[in-house]
Structures are given as structure tokens and as C-alpha cells.
């Protein structure tokens, strides 16, 4: 009999704990979700099934989360959220416009221009024409470097040149973008003796924000605009796991 009550007690504890947590931190939370690909079926961590992402978007809409572009981060509300997609896969172009419009959400797509020019593995990528045609009411374009290399392994000079190339190609293609950077692989020079020199380069070329992974909830306004964390949404995350990630980021038990 006692063992039968354990799941009920645990469920009650979790619900109460969640509500106390949100009560303690009611307002300036900023959750940034990280996605990559969308397909009808999910076979890997970086691909979310069409069924799952629609369920997630429906939940955000019903619970009145306020989606923002990075260029709109001027106010704090209780349910601030930014939805991001990396790399510019063509399935983003196929599935996202109708989903975002249906649920009145916005998304930022981080574009590595080298992937658009030369492709990436065997994945179909968007073209510059398709990127340019995305509805600006629902899509914001941002930076993901040109070559999509691990910035921890590059000299500061090469990093600056690569980022400038990323921006110059988008400019040449007449694609409007926000000066927000997603670090490839979530990596950047983060040793104390390197970090501030690296951040000075980002500031020099006009980068407003930069995002890593981190799997934590941010608080906005922030004193660390180049270390914003994103919450990694996996292909087979259940809707319960998705809801937990909205509150806590990714827990270790996941």
C-alpha cells in the first residue's frame, strides 16, 4: 500500500516544487530554445519530429509564452522565450513557416554561410533565395560563422575574419540579419586570459549577443550578453520533458 502511494506523493512534490520555483523567480526569466532539424519522423537527437514540435509549439501558444527576436529584447515579462534553429536546413523552410504562423510564434535561424554555399554532409540546406524569402514577421536571421568551426581552436585573427565573412556574404545577398552569434558546437575561448580578448573582438565587429548551450535559464537584462545559454531540445523529448526544460533547463537525469 505504501509503495502504491510513492508515485502520487512524488507527483505532488514535483508540482508544488515547480510552483514555488516559479513564484520565487516570476519575471525576468529568458528561456532560449535550441533546435536544428524538423522531419516527419525523428531518428536522431538533432531532429525533432513534426508531431513533437507541433505539440511543443501548441503548448507555448496555449500557455501564452511571449516569443521574441533578439532584436526585440527590451522588456521583461513573465514568460519570455526565444526559439532558435541552427544551420539553415531546408526542412526548416518546409515546415516552420506554417507552424509559426499557426501558433503565432517567432524563430531565429542562425546561418553558417559556408553551409549554404557548399552544403553540409548530405543534408539539403536552404538557398540564399529561400532565406531571403522568409517572412520577417516570423523569422529573424542571425550569425553562425562562415566555416562553422570550433572557435576554441582558432586564432583571434581567423575568428574575426570568419565572422566578417559571415556578415559580408549575408550583406551581399541582401539578407537582413541581427548581429547575434551562435557559437558552433557551443564552443568559444572561455579561459579567463582568453575570454575577454575574444569578447572584445565580438564587441569590435558589433555583435550584440552570443549564445552557447549551457542548458540553463537566463535572466534579462543580462550582464553577460556573450554567454547566453540555450536549452537543447532533443528529437525524442516527451512533452513532459519539454515542460520541465522550460522551467529548469536540462536536468542531469535527462
XYZ file of N, CA and C in Angstrom, residues 24-169:
438
model
N 9.210 32.143 -6.884
C 10.432 32.797 -6.432
C 11.113 33.582 -7.548
N 10.945 33.118 -8.808
C 11.562 33.778 -9.953
C 10.487 34.088 -10.989
N 9.633 35.074 -10.726
C 8.428 35.261 -11.533
C 8.616 35.973 -12.856
N 9.584 36.856 -12.960
C 9.551 37.742 -14.110
C 10.706 37.590 -15.085
N 11.879 38.081 -14.786
C 12.848 38.322 -15.839
C 13.573 37.074 -16.345
N 12.888 35.955 -16.371
C 13.451 34.732 -16.931
C 13.418 34.815 -18.453
N 14.487 34.390 -19.100
C 14.542 34.331 -20.549
C 15.013 32.943 -20.952
N 14.102 32.174 -21.531
C 14.418 30.822 -21.990
C 14.722 30.890 -23.483
N 15.856 30.339 -23.882
C 16.220 30.279 -25.296
C 16.291 28.805 -25.696
N 15.409 28.396 -26.573
C 15.352 27.005 -27.012
C 16.231 26.800 -28.238
N 16.915 25.660 -28.308
C 17.781 25.346 -29.439
C 17.269 24.119 -30.183
N 16.972 24.321 -31.456
C 16.586 23.236 -32.352
C 17.556 23.192 -33.533
N 17.491 22.103 -34.281
C 18.234 22.007 -35.534
C 17.287 21.639 -36.684
N 16.969 20.351 -36.789
C 16.151 19.907 -37.910
C 14.740 19.512 -37.478
N 13.830 19.556 -38.461
C 12.452 19.102 -38.269
C 12.125 18.146 -39.415
N 11.669 16.960 -39.080
C 11.252 15.984 -40.090
C 9.980 15.296 -39.629
N 9.321 14.604 -40.547
C 8.084 13.912 -40.186
C 8.335 12.892 -39.085
N 9.481 12.222 -39.141
C 9.865 11.280 -38.095
C 11.246 11.649 -37.577
N 11.492 11.406 -36.301
C 12.786 11.723 -35.698
C 13.598 10.454 -35.517
N 14.853 10.484 -35.991
C 15.740 9.331 -35.852
C 17.046 9.684 -35.137
N 17.203 10.947 -34.731
C 18.434 11.362 -34.060
C 18.137 12.536 -33.140
N 19.077 12.813 -32.252
C 18.872 13.863 -31.248
C 18.636 15.235 -31.859
N 19.301 15.542 -32.967
C 19.218 16.882 -33.539
C 18.033 17.052 -34.486
N 17.176 16.040 -34.578
C 15.986 16.126 -35.435
C 14.740 15.924 -34.589
N 13.856 16.908 -34.605
C 12.596 16.825 -33.864
C 11.499 16.430 -34.843
N 10.656 15.500 -34.433
C 9.570 15.073 -35.310
C 8.535 16.180 -35.453
N 7.846 16.156 -36.575
C 6.811 17.151 -36.832
C 5.729 17.092 -35.752
N 5.390 15.891 -35.331
C 4.379 15.724 -34.285
C 4.836 16.362 -32.976
N 6.084 16.120 -32.585
C 6.590 16.657 -31.318
C 6.694 18.172 -31.332
N 7.213 18.725 -32.431
C 7.404 20.178 -32.440
C 6.064 20.898 -32.487
N 5.081 20.303 -33.150
C 3.761 20.941 -33.145
C 3.151 20.879 -31.753
N 3.349 19.797 -31.071
C 2.869 19.684 -29.695
C 3.553 20.727 -28.798
N 4.837 20.918 -28.993
C 5.586 21.903 -28.205
C 5.142 23.322 -28.521
N 4.999 23.641 -29.804
C 4.560 24.976 -30.191
C 3.141 25.255 -29.710
N 2.297 24.250 -29.766
C 0.923 24.398 -29.293
C 0.910 24.716 -27.799
N 1.776 24.048 -27.048
C 1.859 24.295 -25.607
C 2.312 25.730 -25.326
N 3.342 26.193 -26.044
C 3.825 27.563 -25.857
C 2.731 28.579 -26.145
N 1.967 28.312 -27.175
C 0.886 29.225 -27.549
C -0.224 29.222 -26.505
N -0.634 28.039 -26.077
C -1.727 27.934 -25.108
C -1.355 28.547 -23.761
N -0.092 28.418 -23.384
C 0.362 28.946 -22.101
C 0.830 30.401 -22.199
N 0.614 30.981 -23.372
C 0.862 32.416 -23.590
C 2.317 32.819 -23.341
N 3.241 31.990 -23.800
C 4.637 32.400 -23.816
C 4.804 33.494 -24.866
N 5.639 34.471 -24.561
C 5.897 35.575 -25.488
C 7.202 35.309 -26.218
N 7.116 34.980 -27.511
C 8.339 34.748 -28.278
C 8.889 36.068 -28.790
N 10.206 36.164 -28.777
C 10.887 37.383 -29.194
C 11.939 37.066 -30.238
N 12.282 38.063 -31.034
C 13.548 38.076 -31.741
C 14.574 38.682 -30.788
N 15.843 38.398 -31.028
C 16.886 39.022 -30.210
C 16.849 40.545 -30.353
N 16.471 41.007 -31.534
C 16.419 42.450 -31.778
C 15.310 43.138 -30.990
N 14.431 42.356 -30.346
C 13.304 42.919 -29.599
C 13.496 42.832 -28.091
N 14.651 42.413 -27.632
C 14.848 42.210 -26.200
C 15.012 43.538 -25.473
N 13.877 44.164 -25.192
C 13.892 45.447 -24.496
C 13.043 45.434 -23.229
N 12.200 44.444 -23.090
C 11.304 44.407 -21.935
C 11.360 43.042 -21.267
N 10.883 42.991 -20.047
C 10.796 41.738 -19.307
C 9.342 41.402 -19.031
N 8.971 40.187 -19.346
C 7.653 39.680 -18.979
C 7.847 38.336 -18.293
N 6.778 37.771 -17.837
C 6.896 36.543 -17.051
C 7.329 35.357 -17.890
N 6.944 35.317 -19.159
C 7.212 34.141 -19.990
C 7.938 34.520 -21.278
N 9.098 35.163 -21.143
C 9.935 35.467 -22.291
C 10.563 34.203 -22.852
N 10.556 34.064 -24.163
C 11.190 32.898 -24.771
C 11.682 33.265 -26.166
N 12.802 32.689 -26.541
C 13.323 32.814 -27.902
C 13.482 31.411 -28.458
N 12.962 31.188 -29.647
C 13.071 29.900 -30.323
C 14.157 30.024 -31.389
N 15.155 29.157 -31.338
C 16.244 29.243 -32.310
C 16.448 27.922 -33.048
N 16.907 28.052 -34.288
C 17.265 26.906 -35.120
C 18.649 27.157 -35.711
N 19.490 26.132 -35.704
C 20.846 26.273 -36.218
C 21.010 25.665 -37.612
N 21.816 26.317 -38.431
C 22.434 25.760 -39.639
C 21.708 26.010 -40.957
N 20.402 26.286 -40.946
C 19.728 26.588 -42.200
C 19.314 25.383 -43.020
N 18.873 24.319 -42.364
C 18.408 23.124 -43.080
C 17.139 23.435 -43.872
N 16.996 22.770 -45.015
C 15.850 23.078 -45.857
C 14.537 22.661 -45.202
N 14.578 21.647 -44.325
C 13.331 21.255 -43.660
C 12.797 22.364 -42.771
N 13.662 23.278 -42.323
C 13.174 24.460 -41.601
C 12.279 25.298 -42.504
N 12.705 25.462 -43.745
C 11.941 26.237 -44.730
C 10.624 25.545 -45.079
N 10.631 24.219 -45.082
C 9.446 23.450 -45.454
C 8.386 23.450 -44.364
N 8.800 23.346 -43.117
C 7.837 23.117 -42.039
C 7.575 24.326 -41.137
N 8.573 25.163 -40.924
C 8.415 26.204 -39.912
C 7.460 27.334 -40.268
N 7.444 27.829 -41.517
C 6.559 28.970 -41.781
C 5.108 28.726 -41.387
N 4.563 27.579 -41.744
C 3.157 27.304 -41.427
C 2.962 27.089 -39.930
N 3.927 26.447 -39.263
C 3.798 26.201 -37.825
C 3.877 27.501 -37.022
N 4.829 28.347 -37.367
C 4.966 29.608 -36.638
C 3.739 30.490 -36.833
N 3.250 30.506 -38.050
C 2.059 31.315 -38.329
C 0.845 30.755 -37.592
N 0.702 29.433 -37.590
C -0.438 28.792 -36.935
C -0.491 29.112 -35.449
N 0.673 29.130 -34.787
C 0.713 29.326 -33.340
C 1.193 30.720 -32.950
N 1.334 31.588 -33.948
C 1.728 32.983 -33.720
C 3.012 33.070 -32.900
N 4.045 32.380 -33.372
C 5.342 32.354 -32.734
C 6.408 32.919 -33.665
N 7.569 33.215 -33.110
C 8.689 33.724 -33.897
C 9.898 32.816 -33.686
N 10.799 32.805 -34.675
C 12.008 31.990 -34.546
C 13.202 32.710 -35.158
N 14.361 32.463 -34.574
C 15.631 32.963 -35.098
C 16.386 31.789 -35.712
N 16.883 31.971 -36.939
C 17.676 30.936 -37.599
C 19.109 31.432 -37.729
N 20.041 30.670 -37.170
C 21.461 31.014 -37.241
C 22.072 30.387 -38.495
N 22.626 31.232 -39.355
C 23.077 30.798 -40.675
C 24.604 30.754 -40.755
N 25.193 29.554 -40.980
C 26.605 29.475 -41.348
C 26.675 29.545 -42.878
N 27.170 30.653 -43.398
C 27.078 30.886 -44.840
C 27.836 29.845 -45.661
N 28.874 29.246 -45.083
C 29.590 28.195 -45.796
C 28.710 26.984 -46.086
N 27.821 26.656 -45.145
C 26.893 25.534 -45.364
C 25.924 25.841 -46.505
N 25.505 27.102 -46.605
C 24.552 27.471 -47.652
C 25.246 27.452 -49.015
N 26.491 27.869 -49.053
C 27.235 27.898 -50.316
C 27.643 26.507 -50.793
N 28.125 25.686 -49.863
C 28.755 24.420 -50.266
C 28.024 23.175 -49.787
N 26.986 23.358 -48.958
C 26.280 22.211 -48.411
C 26.934 21.703 -47.138
N 26.264 20.765 -46.504
C 26.767 20.176 -45.258
C 26.403 18.702 -45.241
N 27.444 17.854 -45.312
C 27.240 16.404 -45.398
C 26.244 16.113 -46.519
N 25.238 15.320 -46.244
C 24.237 15.015 -47.277
C 22.902 15.694 -47.006
N 22.912 16.681 -46.099
C 21.661 17.334 -45.726
C 21.294 18.412 -46.747
N 20.038 18.443 -47.189
C 19.582 19.571 -48.019
C 19.543 20.843 -47.182
N 20.125 21.904 -47.697
C 20.161 23.188 -46.999
C 19.300 24.199 -47.743
N 18.885 25.242 -47.056
C 18.178 26.328 -47.715
C 19.113 27.032 -48.698
N 18.537 27.676 -49.678
C 19.298 28.550 -50.562
C 19.218 29.977 -50.021
N 20.079 30.839 -50.543
C 20.004 32.238 -50.136
C 18.661 32.852 -50.542
N 18.141 32.449 -51.694
C 16.825 32.946 -52.124
C 15.746 32.556 -51.122
N 15.801 31.326 -50.641
C 14.795 30.864 -49.676
C 14.944 31.590 -48.345
N 16.169 31.789 -47.904
C 16.389 32.535 -46.662
C 15.835 33.944 -46.794
N 16.115 34.556 -47.930
C 15.669 35.937 -48.161
C 14.146 36.033 -48.204
N 13.482 34.959 -48.603
C 12.026 34.988 -48.760
C 11.257 34.732 -47.467
N 11.946 34.356 -46.389
C 11.253 34.053 -45.131
C 10.548 35.297 -44.606
N 9.339 35.101 -44.114
C 8.509 36.201 -43.617
C 9.148 36.829 -42.383
N 9.474 38.106 -42.471
C 10.162 38.787 -41.365
C 9.271 38.988 -40.140
N 7.982 38.733 -40.279
C 7.109 38.771 -39.111
C 7.329 37.561 -38.210
N 7.869 36.491 -38.793
C 8.025 35.247 -38.046
C 9.470 34.773 -37.944
N 10.360 35.322 -38.776
C 11.738 34.839 -38.812
C 12.740 35.976 -38.643
N 13.755 35.698 -37.851
C 14.916 36.560 -37.727
C 16.135 35.737 -38.141
N 16.999 36.311 -38.963
C 18.228 35.645 -39.371
C 19.373 36.177 -38.510
N 20.265 35.279 -38.107
C 21.409 35.684 -37.294
C 22.636 34.874 -37.726
N 23.746 35.055 -37.026
C 25.058 34.580 -37.463
C 25.457 33.260 -36.802
N 26.129 32.419 -37.599
C 26.621 31.142 -37.075
C 28.031 30.870 -37.607
N 28.763 31.941 -37.883
C 30.082 31.952 -38.526
C 29.944 31.550 -39.993
N 31.045 31.625 -40.722
C 31.028 31.169 -42.119
C 31.387 29.693 -42.213
N 32.528 29.324 -41.633
C 33.042 27.962 -41.820
C 32.499 26.955 -40.815
N 31.807 27.420 -39.769
C 31.253 26.540 -38.729
C 32.341 25.658 -38.112
N 33.417 26.302 -37.673
C 34.487 25.588 -36.991
C 34.469 25.922 -35.501
N 35.072 25.054 -34.722
C 35.153 25.255 -33.281
C 36.023 26.475 -32.988
N 35.426 27.515 -32.431
C 36.151 28.759 -32.207
C 37.269 28.609 -31.165
N 37.204 27.589 -30.335
C 38.256 27.359 -29.346
C 39.573 26.979 -30.016
N 39.468 26.478 -31.253
C 40.661 26.003 -31.952
C 41.187 27.005 -32.974
N 40.644 28.215 -32.983
C 41.024 29.209 -33.981
C 41.720 30.401 -33.326
N 42.612 31.031 -34.067
C 43.238 32.256 -33.572
C 42.219 33.387 -33.601
N 42.450 34.408 -32.801
C 41.529 35.547 -32.778
C 41.438 36.211 -34.145
N 42.561 36.271 -34.858
C 42.559 36.885 -36.189
C 41.655 36.121 -37.148
N 41.746 34.787 -37.125
C 40.902 33.966 -38.008
C 39.430 34.049 -37.606
N 39.179 34.121 -36.314
C 37.795 34.255 -35.846
C 37.185 35.539 -36.384
N 37.910 36.633 -36.259
C 37.389 37.915 -36.730
C 37.137 37.884 -38.233
N 38.071 37.329 -38.999
C 37.901 37.260 -40.451
C 36.714 36.375 -40.834
N 36.545 35.282 -40.116
C 35.447 34.367 -40.420
C 34.096 35.021 -40.133
N 33.988 35.707 -39.013
C 32.736 36.379 -38.669
C 32.426 37.505 -39.656
N 33.448 38.237 -40.044
C 33.241 39.295 -41.031
C 32.783 38.714 -42.361
N 33.324 37.550 -42.726
C 32.893 36.886 -43.962
C 31.437 36.456 -43.854
N 31.058 35.927 -42.719
C 29.668 35.554 -42.457
C 28.726 36.730 -42.726
N 29.087 37.892 -42.176
C 28.258 39.087 -42.327
C 28.323 39.642 -43.751
N 29.523 39.660 -44.338
C 29.673 40.223 -45.684
C 28.873 39.444 -46.730
N 28.827 38.123 -46.589
C 28.069 37.311 -47.552
C 26.575 37.583 -47.403
